[in-house]
């Protein structure tokens, strides 16, 4: 077995550590760290590690910080954060403290999201799907029923106190019982 460590002599304080077979301790007990990059700041090691899940074929990139957040920066005349994944799983692009599962922000000008489809088939086009299941378990699909809200698109602004307020919106509701290949629904404005 061959391991390489550069920097500190302990496995928890190294600047670079590449392990033959990996070691646990950076993530959950079911992960193995194969390489870690970090620095010691005030006695706390901060950085990232790369490894794998021990019970499946999944690569892992993890953080070794007090907050657990992972930031992505790019350089354009100066370093700036462009994207952040928080320790609660929120992903922000253009925002350093996303409060929703996925949040895109821009300081000036319009914020755009685009779905593109390149196809010579007339029936092909970009698709945005809002999906509802009557299960509380992620990945488990349970039948929805008449009256269920299937999804919403809200248009929001800020009130005089600086709080977000929802204005108009579009909602999709189920209007009857689902069958094997049919879901009756309507749009409400």
mmCIF file of C-alpha atoms in Angstrom:
data_model
loop_
_atom_site.group_PDB
_atom_site.id
_atom_site.type_symbol
_atom_site.label_atom_id
_atom_site.label_comp_id
_atom_site.label_asym_id
_atom_site.label_seq_id
_atom_site.Cartn_x
_atom_site.Cartn_y
_atom_site.Cartn_z
ATOM 1 C CA UNK A 1 0.000 0.000 0.000
ATOM 2 C CA UNK A 2 1.258 3.467 -0.844
ATOM 3 C CA UNK A 3 0.006 6.759 0.544
ATOM 4 C CA UNK A 4 1.377 10.242 -0.067
ATOM 5 C CA UNK A 5 1.024 13.121 2.399
ATOM 6 C CA UNK A 6 2.347 16.623 1.875
ATOM 7 C CA UNK A 7 2.298 19.150 4.669
ATOM 8 C CA UNK A 8 1.409 18.106 8.210
ATOM 9 C CA UNK A 9 2.260 14.653 9.466
ATOM 10 C CA UNK A 10 -1.199 13.735 10.787
ATOM 11 C CA UNK A 11 -3.936 12.417 8.488
ATOM 12 C CA UNK A 12 -6.334 15.128 9.722
ATOM 13 C CA UNK A 13 -4.009 18.123 9.209
ATOM 14 C CA UNK A 14 -2.333 17.502 5.869
ATOM 15 C CA UNK A 15 -2.234 19.978 2.991
ATOM 16 C CA UNK A 16 -2.522 17.102 0.485
ATOM 17 C CA UNK A 17 -3.169 13.462 1.289
ATOM 18 C CA UNK A 18 -3.655 10.722 -1.302
ATOM 19 C CA UNK A 19 -4.478 7.408 0.355
ATOM 20 C CA UNK A 20 -4.169 3.924 -1.024
ATOM 21 C CA UNK A 21 -7.538 2.434 -0.090
ATOM 22 C CA UNK A 22 -8.679 5.693 1.484
ATOM 23 C CA UNK A 23 -9.713 6.490 5.036
ATOM 24 C CA UNK A 24 -12.965 7.396 6.727
ATOM 25 C CA UNK A 25 -13.507 10.460 8.863
ATOM 26 C CA UNK A 26 -14.163 13.260 6.363
ATOM 27 C CA UNK A 27 -17.762 12.400 5.543
ATOM 28 C CA UNK A 28 -20.372 9.991 6.800
ATOM 29 C CA UNK A 29 -19.236 6.573 8.001
ATOM 30 C CA UNK A 30 -20.167 5.083 4.614
ATOM 31 C CA UNK A 31 -17.648 7.221 2.683
ATOM 32 C CA UNK A 32 -13.958 6.733 1.971
ATOM 33 C CA UNK A 33 -11.672 9.729 1.402
ATOM 34 C CA UNK A 34 -9.034 9.019 -1.246
ATOM 35 C CA UNK A 35 -7.605 12.550 -1.538
ATOM 36 C CA UNK A 36 -7.991 15.612 0.650
ATOM 37 C CA UNK A 37 -6.829 19.166 0.092
ATOM 38 C CA UNK A 38 -6.812 21.563 2.997
ATOM 39 C CA UNK A 39 -5.149 24.077 5.200
ATOM 40 C CA UNK A 40 -5.140 24.561 8.946
ATOM 41 C CA UNK A 41 -6.715 27.846 10.020
ATOM 42 C CA UNK A 42 -6.759 28.567 13.774
ATOM 43 C CA UNK A 43 -6.316 24.853 14.452
ATOM 44 C CA UNK A 44 -9.280 23.903 12.218
ATOM 45 C CA UNK A 45 -8.664 22.118 8.945
ATOM 46 C CA UNK A 46 -10.573 23.655 6.022
ATOM 47 C CA UNK A 47 -10.727 22.288 2.510
ATOM 48 C CA UNK A 48 -12.297 19.637 0.297
ATOM 49 C CA UNK A 49 -11.921 15.913 -0.049
ATOM 50 C CA UNK A 50 -12.653 13.450 -2.828
ATOM 51 C CA UNK A 51 -13.569 9.846 -2.398
ATOM 52 C CA UNK A 52 -16.391 7.385 -2.787
ATOM 53 C CA UNK A 53 -19.366 5.784 -1.095
ATOM 54 C CA UNK A 54 -18.413 2.408 0.370
ATOM 55 C CA UNK A 55 -21.754 0.751 -0.398
ATOM 56 C CA UNK A 56 -22.186 1.762 -4.065
ATOM 57 C CA UNK A 57 -20.363 3.057 -7.139
ATOM 58 C CA UNK A 58 -20.727 6.782 -6.421
ATOM 59 C CA UNK A 59 -17.951 9.376 -6.343
ATOM 60 C CA UNK A 60 -18.071 11.982 -3.574
ATOM 61 C CA UNK A 61 -16.734 15.524 -3.238
ATOM 62 C CA UNK A 62 -17.055 16.745 0.340
ATOM 63 C CA UNK A 63 -16.149 19.801 2.388
ATOM 64 C CA UNK A 64 -13.989 20.032 5.478
ATOM 65 C CA UNK A 65 -15.171 23.368 6.856
ATOM 66 C CA UNK A 66 -17.008 24.607 9.908
ATOM 67 C CA UNK A 67 -20.066 25.498 7.804
ATOM 68 C CA UNK A 68 -19.964 22.605 5.336
ATOM 69 C CA UNK A 69 -20.706 24.973 2.426
ATOM 70 C CA UNK A 70 -19.019 24.501 -0.964
ATOM 71 C CA UNK A 71 -18.361 27.600 -3.096
ATOM 72 C CA UNK A 72 -17.311 27.775 -6.757
ATOM 73 C CA UNK A 73 -15.303 30.811 -7.889
ATOM 74 C CA UNK A 74 -14.049 32.046 -11.249
ATOM 75 C CA UNK A 75 -11.551 34.744 -12.187
ATOM 76 C CA UNK A 76 -12.397 37.700 -14.410
ATOM 77 C CA UNK A 77 -10.064 40.501 -13.347
ATOM 78 C CA UNK A 78 -10.634 39.323 -9.756
ATOM 79 C CA UNK A 79 -11.935 36.261 -7.973
ATOM 80 C CA UNK A 80 -15.703 36.118 -7.414
ATOM 81 C CA UNK A 81 -18.048 33.448 -6.152
ATOM 82 C CA UNK A 82 -20.383 32.229 -8.910
ATOM 83 C CA UNK A 83 -22.148 29.249 -7.299
ATOM 84 C CA UNK A 84 -22.676 27.842 -3.775
ATOM 85 C CA UNK A 85 -23.969 24.554 -2.428
ATOM 86 C CA UNK A 86 -24.970 24.966 1.227
ATOM 87 C CA UNK A 87 -24.765 22.377 3.972
ATOM 88 C CA UNK A 88 -28.592 22.119 3.827
ATOM 89 C CA UNK A 89 -28.544 21.220 0.112
ATOM 90 C CA UNK A 90 -29.617 24.602 -1.307
ATOM 91 C CA UNK A 91 -27.882 25.500 -4.584
ATOM 92 C CA UNK A 92 -27.378 29.134 -5.499
ATOM 93 C CA UNK A 93 -26.030 30.618 -8.719
ATOM 94 C CA UNK A 94 -25.093 34.290 -8.385
ATOM 95 C CA UNK A 95 -26.078 34.296 -4.690
ATOM 96 C CA UNK A 96 -23.953 33.372 -1.660
ATOM 97 C CA UNK A 97 -26.805 32.489 0.720
ATOM 98 C CA UNK A 98 -29.543 30.663 -1.229
ATOM 99 C CA UNK A 99 -32.720 30.162 0.816
ATOM 100 C CA UNK A 100 -34.491 27.817 -1.617
ATOM 101 C CA UNK A 101 -33.527 24.418 -3.101
ATOM 102 C CA UNK A 102 -32.392 26.205 -6.287
ATOM 103 C CA UNK A 103 -31.977 29.967 -6.533
ATOM 104 C CA UNK A 104 -30.565 32.030 -9.409
ATOM 105 C CA UNK A 105 -29.804 35.720 -8.884
ATOM 106 C CA UNK A 106 -28.180 38.561 -10.784
ATOM 107 C CA UNK A 107 -27.261 42.011 -9.459
ATOM 108 C CA UNK A 108 -28.241 44.016 -12.528
ATOM 109 C CA UNK A 109 -30.078 43.257 -15.735
ATOM 110 C CA UNK A 110 -32.417 40.361 -16.359
ATOM 111 C CA UNK A 111 -31.846 36.900 -14.929
ATOM 112 C CA UNK A 112 -32.446 34.338 -17.636
ATOM 113 C CA UNK A 113 -32.874 30.595 -17.633
ATOM 114 C CA UNK A 114 -33.103 28.854 -20.976
ATOM 115 C CA UNK A 115 -34.137 25.383 -22.068
ATOM 116 C CA UNK A 116 -32.967 24.659 -25.616
ATOM 117 C CA UNK A 117 -33.923 21.809 -27.926
ATOM 118 C CA UNK A 118 -32.125 21.142 -31.201
ATOM 119 C CA UNK A 119 -34.098 18.641 -33.266
ATOM 120 C CA UNK A 120 -35.508 18.222 -36.753
ATOM 121 C CA UNK A 121 -38.578 16.445 -35.335
ATOM 122 C CA UNK A 122 -41.581 18.780 -35.150
ATOM 123 C CA UNK A 123 -42.928 17.246 -31.934
ATOM 124 C CA UNK A 124 -39.681 17.887 -30.018
ATOM 125 C CA UNK A 125 -39.362 21.007 -27.900
ATOM 126 C CA UNK A 126 -38.032 22.145 -24.521
ATOM 127 C CA UNK A 127 -40.013 20.751 -21.585
ATOM 128 C CA UNK A 128 -40.299 22.100 -18.052
ATOM 129 C CA UNK A 129 -41.944 19.568 -15.738
ATOM 130 C CA UNK A 130 -43.436 20.347 -12.323
ATOM 131 C CA UNK A 131 -44.234 16.967 -10.746
ATOM 132 C CA UNK A 132 -46.271 16.132 -7.615
ATOM 133 C CA UNK A 133 -46.482 12.826 -5.738
ATOM 134 C CA UNK A 134 -48.687 12.074 -2.733
ATOM 135 C CA UNK A 135 -45.739 10.440 -0.954
ATOM 136 C CA UNK A 136 -43.447 12.085 1.596
ATOM 137 C CA UNK A 137 -40.538 9.896 0.452
ATOM 138 C CA UNK A 138 -38.318 11.326 -2.290
ATOM 139 C CA UNK A 139 -38.377 9.051 -5.344
ATOM 140 C CA UNK A 140 -41.625 7.323 -4.346
ATOM 141 C CA UNK A 141 -44.502 8.095 -6.686
ATOM 142 C CA UNK A 142 -47.980 7.808 -5.189
ATOM 143 C CA UNK A 143 -51.286 8.611 -6.894
ATOM 144 C CA UNK A 144 -52.456 12.211 -6.659
ATOM 145 C CA UNK A 145 -56.144 12.936 -6.197
ATOM 146 C CA UNK A 146 -58.728 15.425 -7.388
ATOM 147 C CA UNK A 147 -58.099 18.867 -5.878
ATOM 148 C CA UNK A 148 -54.325 18.380 -5.463
ATOM 149 C CA UNK A 149 -52.154 21.292 -6.549
ATOM 150 C CA UNK A 150 -49.717 19.837 -9.115
ATOM 151 C CA UNK A 151 -47.467 22.888 -9.339
ATOM 152 C CA UNK A 152 -47.245 26.672 -9.237
ATOM 153 C CA UNK A 153 -45.393 29.477 -10.946
ATOM 154 C CA UNK A 154 -45.450 32.616 -8.802
ATOM 155 C CA UNK A 155 -44.511 36.167 -9.753
ATOM 156 C CA UNK A 156 -43.148 38.007 -6.736
ATOM 157 C CA UNK A 157 -41.836 41.405 -5.736
ATOM 158 C CA UNK A 158 -40.935 43.220 -2.524
ATOM 159 C CA UNK A 159 -43.265 45.190 -0.266
ATOM 160 C CA UNK A 160 -42.444 48.529 1.404
ATOM 161 C CA UNK A 161 -40.823 46.670 4.309
ATOM 162 C CA UNK A 162 -38.423 44.796 2.003
ATOM 163 C CA UNK A 163 -40.183 41.435 2.360
ATOM 164 C CA UNK A 164 -40.964 39.154 -0.568
ATOM 165 C CA UNK A 165 -44.622 39.195 -1.564
ATOM 166 C CA UNK A 166 -46.304 36.944 -4.105
ATOM 167 C CA UNK A 167 -48.328 38.708 -6.764
ATOM 168 C CA UNK A 168 -49.980 36.874 -9.619
ATOM 169 C CA UNK A 169 -49.409 33.240 -10.424
ATOM 170 C CA UNK A 170 -50.298 30.202 -12.451
ATOM 171 C CA UNK A 171 -51.302 26.983 -10.679
ATOM 172 C CA UNK A 172 -52.073 23.536 -12.027
ATOM 173 C CA UNK A 173 -54.741 21.484 -10.203
ATOM 174 C CA UNK A 174 -55.940 17.922 -10.652
ATOM 175 C CA UNK A 175 -59.659 17.964 -11.491
ATOM 176 C CA UNK A 176 -60.605 14.286 -11.270
ATOM 177 C CA UNK A 177 -59.334 10.765 -10.685
ATOM 178 C CA UNK A 178 -56.164 9.666 -12.444
ATOM 179 C CA UNK A 179 -56.130 6.623 -14.718
ATOM 180 C CA UNK A 180 -53.168 4.609 -16.046
ATOM 181 C CA UNK A 181 -52.441 7.087 -18.853
ATOM 182 C CA UNK A 182 -54.552 10.163 -18.081
ATOM 183 C CA UNK A 183 -54.463 12.895 -15.428
ATOM 184 C CA UNK A 184 -57.332 15.427 -15.659
ATOM 185 C CA UNK A 185 -56.101 18.898 -14.723
ATOM 186 C CA UNK A 186 -56.544 22.597 -15.380
ATOM 187 C CA UNK A 187 -54.595 25.830 -15.065
ATOM 188 C CA UNK A 188 -55.726 28.578 -12.711
ATOM 189 C CA UNK A 189 -54.554 32.171 -12.900
#
